[in-house]
Coordinates of C-alpha atoms in Angstrom, one line a residue:
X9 CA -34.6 -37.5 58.7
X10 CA -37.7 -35.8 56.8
X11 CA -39.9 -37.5 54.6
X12 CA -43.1 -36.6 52.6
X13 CA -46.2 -38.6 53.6
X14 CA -49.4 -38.4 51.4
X15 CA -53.0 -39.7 52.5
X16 CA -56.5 -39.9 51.1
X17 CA -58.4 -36.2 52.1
X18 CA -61.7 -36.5 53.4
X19 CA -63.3 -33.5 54.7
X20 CA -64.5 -33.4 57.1
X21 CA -62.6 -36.1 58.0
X22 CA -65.1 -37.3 61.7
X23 CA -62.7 -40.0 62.9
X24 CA -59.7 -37.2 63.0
X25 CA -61.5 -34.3 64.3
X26 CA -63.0 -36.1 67.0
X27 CA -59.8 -37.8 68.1
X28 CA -58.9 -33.6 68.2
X29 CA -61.6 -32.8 69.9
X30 CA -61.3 -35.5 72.4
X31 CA -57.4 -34.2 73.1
X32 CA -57.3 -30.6 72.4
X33 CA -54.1 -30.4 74.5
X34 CA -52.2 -32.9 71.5
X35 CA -53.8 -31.3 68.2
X36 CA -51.9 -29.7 65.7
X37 CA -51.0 -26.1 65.2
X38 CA -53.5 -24.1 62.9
X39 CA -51.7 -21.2 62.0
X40 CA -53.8 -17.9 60.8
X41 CA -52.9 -14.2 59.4
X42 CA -55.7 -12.1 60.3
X43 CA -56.9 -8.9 62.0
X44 CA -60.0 -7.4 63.0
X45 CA -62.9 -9.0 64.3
X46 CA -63.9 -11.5 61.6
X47 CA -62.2 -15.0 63.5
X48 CA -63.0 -13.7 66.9
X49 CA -66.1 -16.4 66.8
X50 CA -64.1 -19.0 64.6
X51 CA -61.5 -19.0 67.4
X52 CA -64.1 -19.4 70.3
X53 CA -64.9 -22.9 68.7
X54 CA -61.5 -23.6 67.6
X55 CA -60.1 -23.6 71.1
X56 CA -62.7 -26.7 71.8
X57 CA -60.7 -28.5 69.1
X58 CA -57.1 -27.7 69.6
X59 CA -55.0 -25.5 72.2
X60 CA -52.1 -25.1 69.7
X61 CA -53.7 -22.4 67.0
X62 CA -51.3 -19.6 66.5
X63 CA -53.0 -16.2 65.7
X64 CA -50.9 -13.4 63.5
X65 CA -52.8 -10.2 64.0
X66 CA -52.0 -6.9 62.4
X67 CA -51.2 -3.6 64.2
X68 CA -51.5 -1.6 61.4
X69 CA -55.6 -0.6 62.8
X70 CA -56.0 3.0 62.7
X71 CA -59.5 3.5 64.1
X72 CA -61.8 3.2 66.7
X73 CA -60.2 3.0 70.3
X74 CA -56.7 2.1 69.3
X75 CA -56.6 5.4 66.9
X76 CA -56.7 7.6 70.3
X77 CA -54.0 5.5 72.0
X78 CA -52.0 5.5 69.0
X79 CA -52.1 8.8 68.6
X80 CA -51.2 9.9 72.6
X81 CA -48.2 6.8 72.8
X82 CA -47.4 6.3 69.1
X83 CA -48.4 2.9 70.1
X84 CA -49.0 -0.4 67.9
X85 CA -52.9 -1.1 67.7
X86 CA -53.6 -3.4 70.2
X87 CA -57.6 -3.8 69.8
X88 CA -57.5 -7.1 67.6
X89 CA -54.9 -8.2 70.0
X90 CA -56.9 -8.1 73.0
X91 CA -60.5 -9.3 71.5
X92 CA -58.4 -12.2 70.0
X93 CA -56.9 -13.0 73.2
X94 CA -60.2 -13.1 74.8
X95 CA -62.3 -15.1 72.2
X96 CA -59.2 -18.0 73.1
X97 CA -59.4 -17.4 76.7
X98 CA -60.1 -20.7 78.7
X99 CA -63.8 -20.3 79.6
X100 CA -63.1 -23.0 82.6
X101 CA -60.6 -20.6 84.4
X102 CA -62.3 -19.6 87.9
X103 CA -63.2 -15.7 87.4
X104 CA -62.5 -15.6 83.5
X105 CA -65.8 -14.1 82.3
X106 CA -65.4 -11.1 84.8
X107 CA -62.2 -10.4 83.0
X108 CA -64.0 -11.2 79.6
X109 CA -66.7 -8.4 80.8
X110 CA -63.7 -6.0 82.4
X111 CA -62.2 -6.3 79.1
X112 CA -64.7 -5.8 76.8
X113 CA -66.3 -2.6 78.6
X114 CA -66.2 1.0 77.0
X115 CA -66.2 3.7 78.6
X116 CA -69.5 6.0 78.1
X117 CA -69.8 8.2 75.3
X118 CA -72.0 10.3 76.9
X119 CA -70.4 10.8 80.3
X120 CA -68.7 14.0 81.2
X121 CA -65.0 14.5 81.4
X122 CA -65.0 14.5 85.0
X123 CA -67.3 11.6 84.8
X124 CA -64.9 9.6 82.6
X125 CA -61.7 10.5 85.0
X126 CA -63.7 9.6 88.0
X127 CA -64.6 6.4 86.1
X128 CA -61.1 5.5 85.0
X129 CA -59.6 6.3 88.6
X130 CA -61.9 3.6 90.1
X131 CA -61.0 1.6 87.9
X132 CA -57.1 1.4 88.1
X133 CA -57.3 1.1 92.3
X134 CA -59.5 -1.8 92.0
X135 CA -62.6 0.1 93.1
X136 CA -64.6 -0.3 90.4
X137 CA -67.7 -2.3 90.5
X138 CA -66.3 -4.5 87.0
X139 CA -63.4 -4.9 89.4
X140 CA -64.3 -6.2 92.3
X141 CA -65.2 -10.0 91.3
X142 CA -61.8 -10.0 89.5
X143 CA -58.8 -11.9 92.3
X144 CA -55.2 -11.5 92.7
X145 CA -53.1 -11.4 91.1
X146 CA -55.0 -10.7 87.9
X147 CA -56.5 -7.6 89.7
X148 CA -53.0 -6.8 91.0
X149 CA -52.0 -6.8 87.3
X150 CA -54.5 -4.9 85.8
X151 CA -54.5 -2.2 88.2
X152 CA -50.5 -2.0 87.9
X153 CA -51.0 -1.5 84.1
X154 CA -54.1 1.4 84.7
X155 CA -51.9 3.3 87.2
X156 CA -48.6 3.3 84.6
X157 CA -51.7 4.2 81.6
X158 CA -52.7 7.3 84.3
X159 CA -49.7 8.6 85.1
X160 CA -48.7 9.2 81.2
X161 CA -52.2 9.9 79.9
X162 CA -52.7 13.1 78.3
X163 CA -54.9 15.7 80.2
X164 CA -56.8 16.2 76.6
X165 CA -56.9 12.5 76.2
X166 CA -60.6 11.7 75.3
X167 CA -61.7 9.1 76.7
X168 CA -65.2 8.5 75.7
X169 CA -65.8 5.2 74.2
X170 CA -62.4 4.1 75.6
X171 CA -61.8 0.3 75.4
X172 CA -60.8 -0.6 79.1
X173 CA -58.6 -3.7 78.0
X174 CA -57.2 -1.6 75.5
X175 CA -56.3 0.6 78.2
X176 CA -54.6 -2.1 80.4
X177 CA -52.6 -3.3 77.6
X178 CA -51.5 0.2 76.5
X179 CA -50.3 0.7 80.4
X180 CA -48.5 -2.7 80.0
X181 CA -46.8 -1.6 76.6
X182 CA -45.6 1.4 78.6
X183 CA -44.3 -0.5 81.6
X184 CA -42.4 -3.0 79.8
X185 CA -40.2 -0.2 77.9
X186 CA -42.6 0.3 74.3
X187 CA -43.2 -3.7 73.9
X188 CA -45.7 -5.5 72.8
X189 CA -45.0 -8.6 73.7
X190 CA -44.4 -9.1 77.6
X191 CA -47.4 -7.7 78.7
X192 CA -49.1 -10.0 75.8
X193 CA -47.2 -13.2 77.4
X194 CA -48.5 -11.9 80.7
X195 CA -51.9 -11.9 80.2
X196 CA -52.0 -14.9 78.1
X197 CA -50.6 -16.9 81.3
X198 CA -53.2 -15.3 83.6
X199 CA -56.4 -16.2 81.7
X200 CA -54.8 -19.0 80.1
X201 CA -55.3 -18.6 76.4
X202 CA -56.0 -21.5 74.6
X203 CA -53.7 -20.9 71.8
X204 CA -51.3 -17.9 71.0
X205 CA -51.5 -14.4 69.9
X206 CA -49.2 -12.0 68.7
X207 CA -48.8 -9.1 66.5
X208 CA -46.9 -10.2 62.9
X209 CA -44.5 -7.2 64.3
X210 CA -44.4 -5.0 67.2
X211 CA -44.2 -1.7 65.1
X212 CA -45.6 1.5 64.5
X213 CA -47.0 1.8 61.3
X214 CA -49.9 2.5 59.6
X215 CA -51.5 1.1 55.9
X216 CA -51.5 3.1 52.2
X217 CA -53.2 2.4 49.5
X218 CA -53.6 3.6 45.9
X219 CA -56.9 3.0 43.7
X220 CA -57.4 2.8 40.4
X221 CA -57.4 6.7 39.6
X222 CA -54.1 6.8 41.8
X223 CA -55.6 8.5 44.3
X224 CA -53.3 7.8 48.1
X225 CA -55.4 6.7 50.8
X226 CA -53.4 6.6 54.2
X227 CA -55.3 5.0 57.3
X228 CA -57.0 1.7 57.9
X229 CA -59.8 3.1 59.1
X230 CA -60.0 4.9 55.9
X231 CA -59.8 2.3 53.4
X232 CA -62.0 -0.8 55.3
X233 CA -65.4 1.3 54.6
X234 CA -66.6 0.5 58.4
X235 CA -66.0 4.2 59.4
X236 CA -65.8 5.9 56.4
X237 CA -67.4 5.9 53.2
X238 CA -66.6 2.8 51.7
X239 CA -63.9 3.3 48.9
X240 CA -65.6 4.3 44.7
X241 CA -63.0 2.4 43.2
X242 CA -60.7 -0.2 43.1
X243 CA -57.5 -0.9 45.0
X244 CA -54.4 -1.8 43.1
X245 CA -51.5 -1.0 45.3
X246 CA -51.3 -1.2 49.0
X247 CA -47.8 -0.4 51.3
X248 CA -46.7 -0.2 54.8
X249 CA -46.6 3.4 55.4
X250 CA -45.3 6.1 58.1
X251 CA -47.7 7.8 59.8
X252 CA -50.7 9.2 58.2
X253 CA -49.8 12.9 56.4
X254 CA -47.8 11.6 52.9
X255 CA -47.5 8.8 51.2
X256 CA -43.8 7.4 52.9
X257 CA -43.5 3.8 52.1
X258 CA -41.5 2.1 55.0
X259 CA -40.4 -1.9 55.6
X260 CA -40.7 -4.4 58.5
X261 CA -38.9 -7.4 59.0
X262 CA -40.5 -10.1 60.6
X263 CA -38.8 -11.1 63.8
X264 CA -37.2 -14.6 64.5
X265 CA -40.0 -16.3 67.1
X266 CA -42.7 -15.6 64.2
X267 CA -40.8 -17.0 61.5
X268 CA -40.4 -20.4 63.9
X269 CA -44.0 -20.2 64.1
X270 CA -44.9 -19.8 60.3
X271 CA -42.2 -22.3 59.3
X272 CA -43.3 -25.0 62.2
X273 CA -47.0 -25.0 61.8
X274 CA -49.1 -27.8 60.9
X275 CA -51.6 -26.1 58.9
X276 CA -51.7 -22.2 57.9
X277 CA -54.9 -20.6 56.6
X278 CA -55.2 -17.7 54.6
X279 CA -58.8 -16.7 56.8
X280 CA -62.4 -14.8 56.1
X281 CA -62.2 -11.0 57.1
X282 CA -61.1 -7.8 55.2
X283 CA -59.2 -8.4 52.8
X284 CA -56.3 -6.0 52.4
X285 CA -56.0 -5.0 55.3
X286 CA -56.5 -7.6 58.0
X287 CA -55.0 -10.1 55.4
X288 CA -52.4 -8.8 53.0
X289 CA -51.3 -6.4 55.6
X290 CA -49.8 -9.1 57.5
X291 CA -47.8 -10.4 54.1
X292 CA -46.7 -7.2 53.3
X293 CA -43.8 -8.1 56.2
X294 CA -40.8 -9.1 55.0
X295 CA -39.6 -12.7 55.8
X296 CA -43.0 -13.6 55.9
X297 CA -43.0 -15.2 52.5
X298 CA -40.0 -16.9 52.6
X299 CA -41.3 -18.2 55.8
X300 CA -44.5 -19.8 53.9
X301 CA -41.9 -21.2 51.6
X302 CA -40.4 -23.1 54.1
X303 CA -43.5 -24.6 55.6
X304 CA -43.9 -28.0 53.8
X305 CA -47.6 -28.5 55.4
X306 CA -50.5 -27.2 53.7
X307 CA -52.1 -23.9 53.4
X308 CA -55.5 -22.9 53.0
X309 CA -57.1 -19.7 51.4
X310 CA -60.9 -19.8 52.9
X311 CA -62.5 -16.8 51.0
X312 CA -65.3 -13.4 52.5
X313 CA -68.9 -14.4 52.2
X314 CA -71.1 -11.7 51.3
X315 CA -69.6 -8.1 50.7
X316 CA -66.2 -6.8 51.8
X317 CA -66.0 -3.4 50.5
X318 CA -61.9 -3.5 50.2
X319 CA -62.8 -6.5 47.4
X320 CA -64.4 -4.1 44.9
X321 CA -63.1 -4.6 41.6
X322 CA -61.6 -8.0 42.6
X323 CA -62.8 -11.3 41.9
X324 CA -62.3 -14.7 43.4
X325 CA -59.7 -15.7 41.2
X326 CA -58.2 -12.0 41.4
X327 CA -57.4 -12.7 44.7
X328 CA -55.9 -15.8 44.1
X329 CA -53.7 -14.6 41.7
X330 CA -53.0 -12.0 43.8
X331 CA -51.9 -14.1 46.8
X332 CA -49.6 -16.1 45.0
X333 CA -47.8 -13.0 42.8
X334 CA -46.9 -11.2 46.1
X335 CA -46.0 -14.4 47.8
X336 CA -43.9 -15.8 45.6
X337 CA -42.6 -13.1 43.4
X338 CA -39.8 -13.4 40.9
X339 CA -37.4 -14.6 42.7
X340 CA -39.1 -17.5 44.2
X341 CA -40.7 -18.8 40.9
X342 CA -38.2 -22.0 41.4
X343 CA -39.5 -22.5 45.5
X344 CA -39.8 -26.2 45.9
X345 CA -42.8 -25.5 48.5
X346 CA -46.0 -24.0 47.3
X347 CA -47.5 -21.0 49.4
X348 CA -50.9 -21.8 48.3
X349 CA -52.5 -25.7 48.2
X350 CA -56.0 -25.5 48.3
X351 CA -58.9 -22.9 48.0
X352 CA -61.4 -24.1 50.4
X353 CA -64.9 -23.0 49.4
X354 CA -68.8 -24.1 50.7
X355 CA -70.1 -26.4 48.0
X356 CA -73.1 -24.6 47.7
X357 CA -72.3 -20.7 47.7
X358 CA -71.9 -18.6 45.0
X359 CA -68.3 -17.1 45.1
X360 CA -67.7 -16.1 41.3
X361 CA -66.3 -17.7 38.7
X362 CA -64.4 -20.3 40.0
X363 CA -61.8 -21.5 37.3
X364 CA -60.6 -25.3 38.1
X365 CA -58.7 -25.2 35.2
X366 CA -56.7 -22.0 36.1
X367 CA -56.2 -22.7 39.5
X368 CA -54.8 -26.1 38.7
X369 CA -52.1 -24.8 36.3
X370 CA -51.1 -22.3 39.6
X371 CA -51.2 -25.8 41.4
X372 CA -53.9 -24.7 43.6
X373 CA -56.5 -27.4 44.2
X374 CA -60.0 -26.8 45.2
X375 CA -62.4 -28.7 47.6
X376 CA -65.7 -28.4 48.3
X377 CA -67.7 -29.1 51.1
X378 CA -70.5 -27.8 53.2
X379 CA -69.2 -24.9 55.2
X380 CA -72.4 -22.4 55.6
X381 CA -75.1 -23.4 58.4
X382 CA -78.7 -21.7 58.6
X383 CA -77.5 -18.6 58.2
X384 CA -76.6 -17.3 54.5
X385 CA -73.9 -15.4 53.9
X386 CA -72.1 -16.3 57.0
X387 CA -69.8 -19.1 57.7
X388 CA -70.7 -22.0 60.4
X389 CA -67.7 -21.9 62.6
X390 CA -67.6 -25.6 63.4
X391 CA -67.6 -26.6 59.9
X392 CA -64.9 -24.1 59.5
X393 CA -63.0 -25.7 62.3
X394 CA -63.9 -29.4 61.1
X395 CA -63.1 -29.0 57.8
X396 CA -59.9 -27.0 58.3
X397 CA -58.4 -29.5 60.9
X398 CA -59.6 -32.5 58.2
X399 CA -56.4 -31.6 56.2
X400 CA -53.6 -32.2 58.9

């Protein structure tokens, strides 16, 4: 038997969040669709407040470190993976920040070639001075997944700047025949993650978009504005795409373990972070929606502070609108479970027009409570966790 309960929301709700924080191991599963770097420092506090957040990341990234492994393996990007992973690692774990550190190390950009081999060799036998404080059998492990990475490398592969746990998980994903998600399993176990991370699928493809002039962009890292100039004008359109020559719309379905997790969650939050393409790249999957629908519990959109280059042209409310229309879309105009409850916003910040009356008819409430600490423009991640947990 199911049954709808209502209560009285107070946020933050104290008495709730501290019972949370008091038993992480028994709070309720926070579910978010992100990618990039944006909730890495929301997590790290989250983790103190429940061990059940479920983290949707998008391997659609096509720059930085991942674009060179993509490009030799035809590899998801796995860099939001692993920096996610390690921002929910369990800080208590004997050894854990020498993996954080092993992890999080790039290779010099101003080494040689033979500098950067001899490099890289040391580190897949173990002899490595980032290495050496690491014990079995995560060492064991890592230096498995280096060898396998070595022995398929390409001799042109350039490996300045190289993320080294990009380069273990990229050796796992070619151990464990072109998948994702036993060596992310894996490594989760070994430094015990405090939560759960996966890719919203374990594909290939890469992001499109079209701007206001109709002009095709193709590439992540050339429509966020981080490694690029930032786009002139406005996005209206943006696809799942193959490769990165032409314009080749493609589909994804979202595979059955994610839909559990999307459908079972106490709590799903639309997060901070690039817009487009760390958020509606992971709704662009299909199942994902229906999979909303089905989720009775509520769900939060928590807006960008400050700039977010992919948002020019689109206001608060734009987005809104936008988040329900390619959630719901025609067919689900009769759902009996909304995708959107509640627009979560600072009290104090200036977001925009912010219409209450508008957002009530799309039955989207709005609450308001202090969510930015001493520094402006940025979110205080324990309010963040506070006030998100306050509505399960």
């Amino acid at each position: 038997m199911t049954a709808k309960v209502s209560r009285r929301l107070v946020v933050p709700d104290s008495v709730r969040v501290h019972r949370y924080q008091n038993l992480p191991e028994l709070a309720p599963s926070v579910l978010f669709f992100s990618g990039g770097s944006a909730l890495n420092k929301i997590a790290r506090v989250l983790k103190a407040y429940t061990h059940h957040s479920i983290h949707l990341v998008t391997p659609f990234d096509s720059g930085g470190s991942s674009a060179k492994l993509r490009q030799a393996f035809n590899i998801p990007a796995v860099g939001d993976l692993r920096s996610r992973m390690m921002a929910l690692a369990d800080e208590t774990v004997l050894g854990q920040p020498d993996v954080f550190e092993l992890f999080s190390y790039r290779l010099p950009f101003d080494a040689t070639v033979a500098e950067l081999e001899q490099e890289l060799a040391a580190l897949s036998v173990g002899e490595h001075p980032l290495m050496q404080p690491i014990l079995a059998p995560m060492k064991t492990l890592i230096t498995t997944q280096l060898i396998r990475l070595c022995s398929e490398l390409p001799k042109d592969f350039d490996l300045r700047g190289a993320s080294v746990g990009n380069l273990i998980i990229a050796g796992g994903y070619l151990g464990h025949g072109q998948l994702l998600d036993p060596i992310i399993f894996l490594f989760s176990r070994l430094v015990k993650t405090l939560g759960q991370v996966t890719t919203i699928v374990d594909e290939t493809h890469h992001l499109g978009v079209r701007l206001e002039s109709d002009e095709v962009v193709l590439g992540q890292h050339q429509i966020t504005g981080k490694e690029t100039v930032p786009l002139a004008q406005p996005i209206k359109e943006i696809w799942l795409n193959q490769g990165l020559e032409e314009r080749l719309p493609v589909s994804a379905t979202l595979p059955e373990d994610r839909k559990q997790l999307i459908e079972q969650a106490d709590l799903i939050c639309f997060p901070p972070g690039s817009f487009f393409t760390s958020l509606v790249a992971n709704l662009l999957v299909d199942g994902v929606s229906h999979a909303i629908l089905n989720n009775p519990n509520p769900k939060i959109y928590l807006p960008n502070l400050g700039v977010d280059p992919e948002q020019l042209g689109w206001s608060l409310m734009d987005r809104v609108e936008y988040l329900l229309t390619l959630l719901l879309g025609d067919a689900e105009r009769n759902a009996t479970e909304p995708v959107l409850n509640w627009l979560l916003i600072d009290e104090h910040y200036d977001y925009g027009e912010v219409d209450l009356e508008c957002l009530a008819k799309w039955g989207v409430g709005v609450v308001k409570t202090p969510l930015i600490g001493i520094k402006p423009h940025h979110y205080s991640e324990h309010m963040v966790v506070q006030a998100l947990l306050s509505f399960t």
